[in-house]
């Protein structure tokens, strides 16, 4: 059976881009514009690569985030409650997931959850239909905000409350994190992709997000926040000129080239766009939570089962070969010992015959002696 190649799908507002990951490098394999022709070309691409495992990273504005608290539960009971909460908040979409934010420090130990959803399933329908028709092994559907906590942990940035801003697919992604966990995220279009335009957009969107979080009472009024901005070194000067610190909002620039090296991406970014940085992070450390249903992941589960069976068969075969080798070695040792014993017995017989020939001759034969006795 051919080895499964890992491929990444990046789905933006206007196009879907496919990548093949190999040894820390992302190889761009195709770009498919949203529309009938693009969907047909994507279906043909899937048919050309039947032995691949896919992960889809979505960067869309139609997202929903809702904080919720549930009782302290385990197993099936917890799953039923979580599914009911997701259905209440995000009715009509199957692309949902729940992120645990830990338990409250009370006697009840209620669990805090962040309920997430991709709220426009029609946008994903053509791509998912092509994947289903090709019986492609879809490992999961993820969104860009899910990678924000992973990126900060990789860079060893620990801040109780902070913003993370990045650029990908002609848009600015702004995420709010608290104690290293995602709390909220939004997407804004990037009107000007020049260095000055990017810097001004970072400054404006960070202030807008801070005001929104304050209005939603997710943070206190005038509460100090740090905004981490992922940008190429060439844009640092423009960002420093536009992103001016205030008493409640300070800016810290994350060097995208340094971040790529620290997250294992061998190809250094050429600009401030973080698409490849996030895709490499998705490949190396995929989030445990994802949006695809079990039906969408059925071929992937079959692939895992097939791999487990093949691995178990290979292990059993190895054990049998090892046991056979041990038995052959033991048989060889036994044969060698038997040959040694036969040689020793023959040598002892020869020695006895030599000694017997030195005995004096009897006066009569043995038959006469028996008669006399």
Tab-separated table of C-alpha atoms in Angstrom:
chain	number	residue	atom	x	y	z
A	1	UNK	CA	0.000	0.000	0.000
A	2	UNK	CA	1.457	3.447	-0.940
A	3	UNK	CA	2.469	5.763	1.873
A	4	UNK	CA	-0.006	8.516	2.664
A	5	UNK	CA	1.268	11.956	1.667
A	6	UNK	CA	0.291	14.838	3.926
A	7	UNK	CA	-1.382	17.691	2.070
A	8	UNK	CA	-2.790	20.961	3.388
A	9	UNK	CA	-5.733	22.904	2.002
A	10	UNK	CA	-6.023	26.636	2.655
A	11	UNK	CA	-9.555	27.923	2.040
A	12	UNK	CA	-9.956	31.679	1.880
A	13	UNK	CA	-12.744	33.926	0.750
A	14	UNK	CA	-11.910	33.818	-2.943
A	15	UNK	CA	-9.834	30.696	-3.553
A	16	UNK	CA	-8.596	27.373	-2.254
A	17	UNK	CA	-4.846	26.715	-2.274
A	18	UNK	CA	-3.321	23.239	-1.981
A	19	UNK	CA	0.092	22.495	-0.503
A	20	UNK	CA	2.262	19.431	-0.095
A	21	UNK	CA	4.360	19.441	3.074
A	22	UNK	CA	7.800	17.881	2.821
A	23	UNK	CA	10.694	18.170	5.287
A	24	UNK	CA	9.633	21.533	6.682
A	25	UNK	CA	8.860	23.055	3.277
A	26	UNK	CA	5.453	23.797	1.756
A	27	UNK	CA	5.130	23.173	-1.973
A	28	UNK	CA	2.315	25.074	-3.678
A	29	UNK	CA	0.471	22.566	-5.892
A	30	UNK	CA	-2.589	24.429	-7.085
A	31	UNK	CA	-4.903	27.426	-6.734
A	32	UNK	CA	-8.613	27.006	-7.374
A	33	UNK	CA	-10.819	30.070	-7.725
A	34	UNK	CA	-14.280	29.885	-6.164
A	35	UNK	CA	-16.708	28.916	-8.916
A	36	UNK	CA	-17.800	25.910	-10.978
A	37	UNK	CA	-14.544	25.736	-12.954
A	38	UNK	CA	-12.433	25.964	-9.825
A	39	UNK	CA	-14.452	23.283	-8.037
A	40	UNK	CA	-14.152	20.965	-11.060
A	41	UNK	CA	-10.388	21.516	-11.187
A	42	UNK	CA	-10.143	20.804	-7.464
A	43	UNK	CA	-12.062	17.542	-7.916
A	44	UNK	CA	-9.617	16.554	-10.665
A	45	UNK	CA	-6.720	17.394	-8.345
A	46	UNK	CA	-8.132	15.093	-5.672
A	47	UNK	CA	-8.434	12.257	-8.179
A	48	UNK	CA	-4.775	12.691	-9.059
A	49	UNK	CA	-3.753	12.222	-5.409
A	50	UNK	CA	-5.881	9.373	-4.031
A	51	UNK	CA	-3.308	8.299	-1.439
A	52	UNK	CA	-3.135	11.505	0.610
A	53	UNK	CA	-4.321	12.733	3.982
A	54	UNK	CA	-5.748	16.260	3.942
A	55	UNK	CA	-6.189	18.972	6.553
A	56	UNK	CA	-8.208	22.043	5.695
A	57	UNK	CA	-7.432	25.450	7.209
A	58	UNK	CA	-10.228	27.999	6.802
A	59	UNK	CA	-9.844	31.758	7.013
A	60	UNK	CA	-13.383	33.140	6.843
A	61	UNK	CA	-15.323	35.920	8.503
A	62	UNK	CA	-18.442	33.819	9.149
A	63	UNK	CA	-17.484	32.462	12.562
A	64	UNK	CA	-19.223	32.264	15.892
A	65	UNK	CA	-17.782	32.197	19.403
A	66	UNK	CA	-19.794	31.723	22.569
A	67	UNK	CA	-18.591	31.229	26.136
A	68	UNK	CA	-20.585	28.739	28.191
A	69	UNK	CA	-20.362	26.906	31.516
A	70	UNK	CA	-21.522	23.325	32.006
A	71	UNK	CA	-21.590	21.050	35.066
A	72	UNK	CA	-18.649	18.830	35.918
A	73	UNK	CA	-19.273	15.805	33.683
A	74	UNK	CA	-17.365	13.030	31.940
A	75	UNK	CA	-17.715	10.748	28.966
A	76	UNK	CA	-21.009	10.384	27.166
A	77	UNK	CA	-22.888	12.687	29.557
A	78	UNK	CA	-20.521	15.558	28.825
A	79	UNK	CA	-20.689	14.925	25.069
A	80	UNK	CA	-24.498	15.061	25.107
A	81	UNK	CA	-24.526	18.366	27.000
A	82	UNK	CA	-21.898	19.908	24.711
A	83	UNK	CA	-23.752	18.826	21.571
A	84	UNK	CA	-26.991	20.291	22.953
A	85	UNK	CA	-25.283	23.619	23.687
A	86	UNK	CA	-23.758	23.727	20.206
A	87	UNK	CA	-27.155	23.037	18.657
A	88	UNK	CA	-28.756	25.827	20.689
A	89	UNK	CA	-26.231	28.485	19.713
A	90	UNK	CA	-25.337	27.380	16.171
A	91	UNK	CA	-28.432	25.802	14.697
A	92	UNK	CA	-28.145	24.878	11.021
A	93	UNK	CA	-24.434	24.213	10.752
A	94	UNK	CA	-22.589	20.978	11.423
A	95	UNK	CA	-19.180	22.658	11.474
A	96	UNK	CA	-18.885	23.149	15.222
A	97	UNK	CA	-16.487	22.309	18.034
A	98	UNK	CA	-16.018	23.010	21.726
A	99	UNK	CA	-12.779	24.074	23.410
A	100	UNK	CA	-12.377	23.423	27.125
A	101	UNK	CA	-11.110	26.450	29.047
A	102	UNK	CA	-10.614	24.594	32.317
A	103	UNK	CA	-12.688	24.164	35.447
A	104	UNK	CA	-13.790	26.786	37.919
A	105	UNK	CA	-12.132	26.720	41.321
A	106	UNK	CA	-15.291	26.084	43.272
A	107	UNK	CA	-16.809	23.081	44.952
A	108	UNK	CA	-18.914	22.328	41.872
A	109	UNK	CA	-15.889	22.574	39.515
A	110	UNK	CA	-18.054	23.662	36.583
A	111	UNK	CA	-16.278	23.491	33.230
A	112	UNK	CA	-15.840	26.592	31.091
A	113	UNK	CA	-16.196	26.086	27.350
A	114	UNK	CA	-15.630	28.131	24.224
A	115	UNK	CA	-18.184	27.026	21.653
A	116	UNK	CA	-17.042	27.706	18.083
A	117	UNK	CA	-18.715	27.345	14.712
A	118	UNK	CA	-18.199	28.098	11.045
A	119	UNK	CA	-21.590	29.663	10.481
A	120	UNK	CA	-21.759	29.557	6.660
A	121	UNK	CA	-21.806	25.856	5.730
A	122	UNK	CA	-22.865	26.687	2.146
A	123	UNK	CA	-19.453	28.275	1.584
A	124	UNK	CA	-17.729	24.991	2.480
A	125	UNK	CA	-20.216	22.733	0.683
A	126	UNK	CA	-18.520	22.570	-2.776
A	127	UNK	CA	-15.072	21.779	-1.351
A	128	UNK	CA	-16.415	19.200	1.086
A	129	UNK	CA	-18.547	17.625	-1.645
A	130	UNK	CA	-15.449	17.214	-3.819
A	131	UNK	CA	-13.579	15.626	-0.907
A	132	UNK	CA	-16.461	13.239	-0.204
A	133	UNK	CA	-16.849	12.288	-3.869
A	134	UNK	CA	-13.136	11.474	-4.084
A	135	UNK	CA	-13.292	9.494	-0.794
A	136	UNK	CA	-10.383	11.650	0.349
A	137	UNK	CA	-9.025	11.099	3.850
A	138	UNK	CA	-9.923	14.387	5.569
A	139	UNK	CA	-8.161	14.532	8.925
A	140	UNK	CA	-9.894	17.697	10.040
A	141	UNK	CA	-11.200	21.184	9.355
A	142	UNK	CA	-9.541	23.935	11.343
A	143	UNK	CA	-9.770	27.714	11.466
A	144	UNK	CA	-6.995	30.291	11.728
A	145	UNK	CA	-8.024	31.446	15.257
A	146	UNK	CA	-7.421	27.937	16.613
A	147	UNK	CA	-3.725	28.303	15.789
A	148	UNK	CA	-3.247	31.544	17.743
A	149	UNK	CA	-2.681	29.800	21.126
A	150	UNK	CA	-0.327	27.295	19.492
A	151	UNK	CA	1.753	30.056	17.917
A	152	UNK	CA	2.135	31.922	21.199
A	153	UNK	CA	3.120	28.737	23.011
A	154	UNK	CA	5.681	27.896	20.338
A	155	UNK	CA	7.153	31.371	20.741
A	156	UNK	CA	6.985	31.076	24.550
A	157	UNK	CA	4.808	34.121	24.939
A	158	UNK	CA	2.791	33.944	28.127
A	159	UNK	CA	0.530	36.932	28.708
A	160	UNK	CA	-2.655	36.856	30.824
A	161	UNK	CA	-4.548	38.982	28.288
A	162	UNK	CA	-3.318	39.843	24.819
A	163	UNK	CA	-4.239	40.344	21.187
A	164	UNK	CA	-2.647	38.551	18.247
A	165	UNK	CA	-2.816	40.179	14.827
A	166	UNK	CA	-1.652	38.600	11.577
A	167	UNK	CA	-2.192	38.987	7.854
A	168	UNK	CA	-3.214	36.225	5.480
A	169	UNK	CA	-5.279	36.020	2.329
A	170	UNK	CA	-5.671	39.835	2.000
A	171	UNK	CA	-7.251	40.054	5.453
A	172	UNK	CA	-6.265	40.869	9.021
A	173	UNK	CA	-6.978	38.264	11.654
A	174	UNK	CA	-7.409	39.610	15.195
A	175	UNK	CA	-7.696	37.208	18.112
A	176	UNK	CA	-8.137	37.834	21.820
A	177	UNK	CA	-6.499	35.355	24.182
A	178	UNK	CA	-6.758	35.021	27.930
A	179	UNK	CA	-4.357	32.809	29.894
A	180	UNK	CA	-3.149	31.307	26.634
A	181	UNK	CA	-6.633	30.281	25.431
A	182	UNK	CA	-8.659	31.750	22.588
A	183	UNK	CA	-11.668	33.799	23.681
A	184	UNK	CA	-12.714	35.679	20.552
A	185	UNK	CA	-11.568	36.350	17.003
A	186	UNK	CA	-12.637	38.478	14.063
A	187	UNK	CA	-11.569	39.037	10.471
A	188	UNK	CA	-11.251	42.357	8.655
A	189	UNK	CA	-10.389	42.941	4.982
A	190	UNK	CA	-7.014	44.447	4.128
A	191	UNK	CA	-7.592	47.354	1.767
A	192	UNK	CA	-3.948	48.344	1.234
A	193	UNK	CA	-1.249	45.642	1.176
A	194	UNK	CA	1.700	48.047	1.129
A	195	UNK	CA	3.931	48.190	4.199
A	196	UNK	CA	2.442	51.516	5.269
A	197	UNK	CA	-1.090	50.249	4.645
A	198	UNK	CA	-0.442	47.096	6.653
A	199	UNK	CA	0.975	49.100	9.562
A	200	UNK	CA	-1.993	51.477	9.610
A	201	UNK	CA	-4.422	48.557	9.420
A	202	UNK	CA	-2.736	46.855	12.383
A	203	UNK	CA	-3.058	49.985	14.495
A	204	UNK	CA	-6.681	50.676	13.527
A	205	UNK	CA	-7.927	47.092	13.916
A	206	UNK	CA	-6.233	46.609	17.286
A	207	UNK	CA	-8.041	49.677	18.640
A	208	UNK	CA	-11.363	48.517	17.176
A	209	UNK	CA	-10.993	45.085	18.749
A	210	UNK	CA	-10.099	46.608	22.107
A	211	UNK	CA	-13.222	48.783	21.970
A	212	UNK	CA	-15.381	45.798	21.018
A	213	UNK	CA	-14.031	43.662	23.858
A	214	UNK	CA	-14.720	46.500	26.269
A	215	UNK	CA	-18.289	46.911	25.006
A	216	UNK	CA	-18.882	43.166	25.442
A	217	UNK	CA	-17.376	43.308	28.946
A	218	UNK	CA	-14.752	40.745	28.042
A	219	UNK	CA	-12.151	43.159	29.402
A	220	UNK	CA	-12.382	46.033	31.822
A	221	UNK	CA	-12.447	49.645	30.735
A	222	UNK	CA	-8.908	51.005	30.364
A	223	UNK	CA	-7.523	47.550	31.075
A	224	UNK	CA	-3.979	47.205	29.737
A	225	UNK	CA	-3.591	44.942	26.716
A	226	UNK	CA	-0.587	43.869	24.658
A	227	UNK	CA	-1.097	43.501	20.922
A	228	UNK	CA	1.351	41.080	19.287
A	229	UNK	CA	1.761	41.810	15.585
A	230	UNK	CA	3.257	39.204	13.224
A	231	UNK	CA	5.186	41.000	10.492
A	232	UNK	CA	8.199	40.697	8.208
A	233	UNK	CA	11.372	42.532	9.322
A	234	UNK	CA	11.018	44.875	6.343
A	235	UNK	CA	7.744	46.175	7.795
A	236	UNK	CA	8.960	46.776	11.352
A	237	UNK	CA	9.849	50.414	10.759
A	238	UNK	CA	6.432	51.248	9.310
A	239	UNK	CA	4.677	49.415	12.127
A	240	UNK	CA	6.692	51.270	14.749
A	241	UNK	CA	5.645	54.560	13.158
A	242	UNK	CA	1.926	53.691	13.007
A	243	UNK	CA	1.367	51.504	16.068
A	244	UNK	CA	1.826	53.973	18.894
A	245	UNK	CA	1.550	52.691	22.452
A	246	UNK	CA	-1.163	54.073	24.703
A	247	UNK	CA	-1.718	53.592	28.450
A	248	UNK	CA	-4.175	50.764	27.721
A	249	UNK	CA	-2.719	49.271	24.533
A	250	UNK	CA	0.912	48.447	23.730
A	251	UNK	CA	2.314	46.857	20.574
A	252	UNK	CA	4.974	44.140	20.285
A	253	UNK	CA	6.169	43.021	16.851
A	254	UNK	CA	6.786	39.311	16.274
A	255	UNK	CA	9.431	38.774	13.600
A	256	UNK	CA	7.833	36.406	11.074
A	257	UNK	CA	11.225	35.103	9.901
A	258	UNK	CA	12.249	34.246	13.463
A	259	UNK	CA	8.808	32.755	14.146
A	260	UNK	CA	9.141	30.542	11.056
A	261	UNK	CA	12.495	29.210	12.234
A	262	UNK	CA	11.219	28.540	15.746
A	263	UNK	CA	8.159	26.696	14.482
A	264	UNK	CA	10.102	24.484	12.048
A	265	UNK	CA	9.368	26.190	8.720
A	266	UNK	CA	12.576	26.024	6.713
A	267	UNK	CA	11.483	28.485	4.038
A	268	UNK	CA	11.636	32.028	5.447
A	269	UNK	CA	8.594	34.242	4.684
A	270	UNK	CA	9.182	36.865	2.024
A	271	UNK	CA	6.524	39.271	3.280
A	272	UNK	CA	4.225	39.851	6.253
A	273	UNK	CA	1.601	37.322	5.150
A	274	UNK	CA	1.386	34.438	7.637
A	275	UNK	CA	-0.322	31.801	5.478
A	276	UNK	CA	2.647	29.432	5.268
A	277	UNK	CA	3.640	30.003	8.883
A	278	UNK	CA	0.194	28.931	10.087
A	279	UNK	CA	-0.040	26.007	7.659
A	280	UNK	CA	3.276	24.628	8.854
A	281	UNK	CA	2.081	25.020	12.439
A	282	UNK	CA	-1.111	23.161	11.531
A	283	UNK	CA	0.926	20.276	10.101
A	284	UNK	CA	3.357	20.023	13.002
A	285	UNK	CA	0.886	20.589	15.859
A	286	UNK	CA	-2.722	20.215	14.714
A	287	UNK	CA	-5.271	21.361	17.317
A	288	UNK	CA	-7.154	18.598	19.076
A	289	UNK	CA	-10.492	20.279	18.301
A	290	UNK	CA	-11.708	20.537	14.716
A	291	UNK	CA	-14.960	21.254	12.881
A	292	UNK	CA	-15.437	18.219	10.601
A	293	UNK	CA	-18.141	15.711	11.510
A	294	UNK	CA	-17.550	11.977	11.782
A	295	UNK	CA	-19.237	11.451	8.405
A	296	UNK	CA	-16.750	13.782	6.700
A	297	UNK	CA	-13.856	12.046	8.451
A	298	UNK	CA	-15.080	8.504	7.739
A	299	UNK	CA	-12.453	7.808	5.014
A	300	UNK	CA	-9.794	9.116	7.380
A	301	UNK	CA	-10.989	6.815	10.152
A	302	UNK	CA	-10.906	3.906	7.690
A	303	UNK	CA	-7.379	4.912	6.777
A	304	UNK	CA	-6.382	4.912	10.458
A	305	UNK	CA	-7.997	1.494	10.911
A	306	UNK	CA	-6.259	0.192	7.794
A	307	UNK	CA	-2.961	1.526	9.056
A	308	UNK	CA	-3.542	-0.045	12.469
A	309	UNK	CA	-4.361	-3.412	10.868
A	310	UNK	CA	-1.318	-3.221	8.618
A	311	UNK	CA	0.827	-2.189	11.547
A	312	UNK	CA	-0.574	-5.013	13.673
A	313	UNK	CA	-0.013	-7.467	10.829
A	314	UNK	CA	3.530	-6.255	10.342
A	315	UNK	CA	4.145	-6.550	14.083
A	316	UNK	CA	2.704	-10.084	14.137
A	317	UNK	CA	4.779	-11.036	11.105
A	318	UNK	CA	7.900	-9.642	12.771
A	319	UNK	CA	7.119	-11.608	15.917
A	320	UNK	CA	6.605	-14.793	13.867
A	321	UNK	CA	9.851	-14.255	11.987
A	322	UNK	CA	11.661	-13.629	15.256
A	323	UNK	CA	10.172	-16.778	16.799
A	324	UNK	CA	11.059	-18.769	13.666
A	325	UNK	CA	14.605	-17.458	13.795
A	326	UNK	CA	14.883	-18.435	17.439
A	327	UNK	CA	13.585	-21.923	16.674
A	328	UNK	CA	15.986	-22.340	13.741
A	329	UNK	CA	18.864	-21.205	15.900
A	330	UNK	CA	17.824	-23.608	18.682
A	331	UNK	CA	17.538	-26.448	16.119
A	332	UNK	CA	20.974	-25.641	14.800
A	333	UNK	CA	22.374	-25.654	18.346
A	334	UNK	CA	20.664	-28.986	19.078
A	335	UNK	CA	22.058	-30.558	15.909
A	336	UNK	CA	25.535	-29.298	16.752
A	337	UNK	CA	25.288	-30.737	20.281
A	338	UNK	CA	24.027	-34.076	18.897
A	339	UNK	CA	26.957	-34.213	16.474
A	340	UNK	CA	29.356	-33.504	19.339
A	341	UNK	CA	27.788	-36.269	21.486
A	342	UNK	CA	27.985	-38.773	18.600
A	343	UNK	CA	31.629	-37.891	18.063
A	344	UNK	CA	32.363	-38.306	21.788
A	345	UNK	CA	30.508	-41.661	21.850
A	346	UNK	CA	32.499	-42.898	18.836
A	347	UNK	CA	35.743	-41.773	20.448
A	348	UNK	CA	34.804	-43.534	23.731
A	349	UNK	CA	34.010	-46.721	21.792
A	350	UNK	CA	37.335	-46.598	20.050
A	351	UNK	CA	39.123	-46.113	23.373
A	352	UNK	CA	37.236	-49.076	24.916
A	353	UNK	CA	38.145	-51.301	21.980
A	354	UNK	CA	41.774	-50.269	22.296
A	355	UNK	CA	41.770	-51.080	26.023
A	356	UNK	CA	39.885	-54.369	25.503
A	357	UNK	CA	42.565	-55.511	23.037
A	358	UNK	CA	45.164	-55.244	25.847
A	359	UNK	CA	43.320	-57.760	28.070
A	360	UNK	CA	44.976	-61.270	28.344
A	361	UNK	CA	43.157	-64.020	26.385
A	362	UNK	CA	40.674	-66.232	28.263
A	363	UNK	CA	41.588	-69.986	28.669
A	364	UNK	CA	38.329	-71.017	27.055
A	365	UNK	CA	35.404	-69.411	25.402
A	366	UNK	CA	32.437	-67.889	27.216
A	367	UNK	CA	30.068	-70.762	26.291
A	368	UNK	CA	32.310	-73.307	28.036
A	369	UNK	CA	32.529	-71.102	31.108
A	370	UNK	CA	28.712	-70.958	31.356
A	371	UNK	CA	28.488	-74.739	31.109
A	372	UNK	CA	31.095	-75.182	33.876
A	373	UNK	CA	29.315	-72.687	36.128
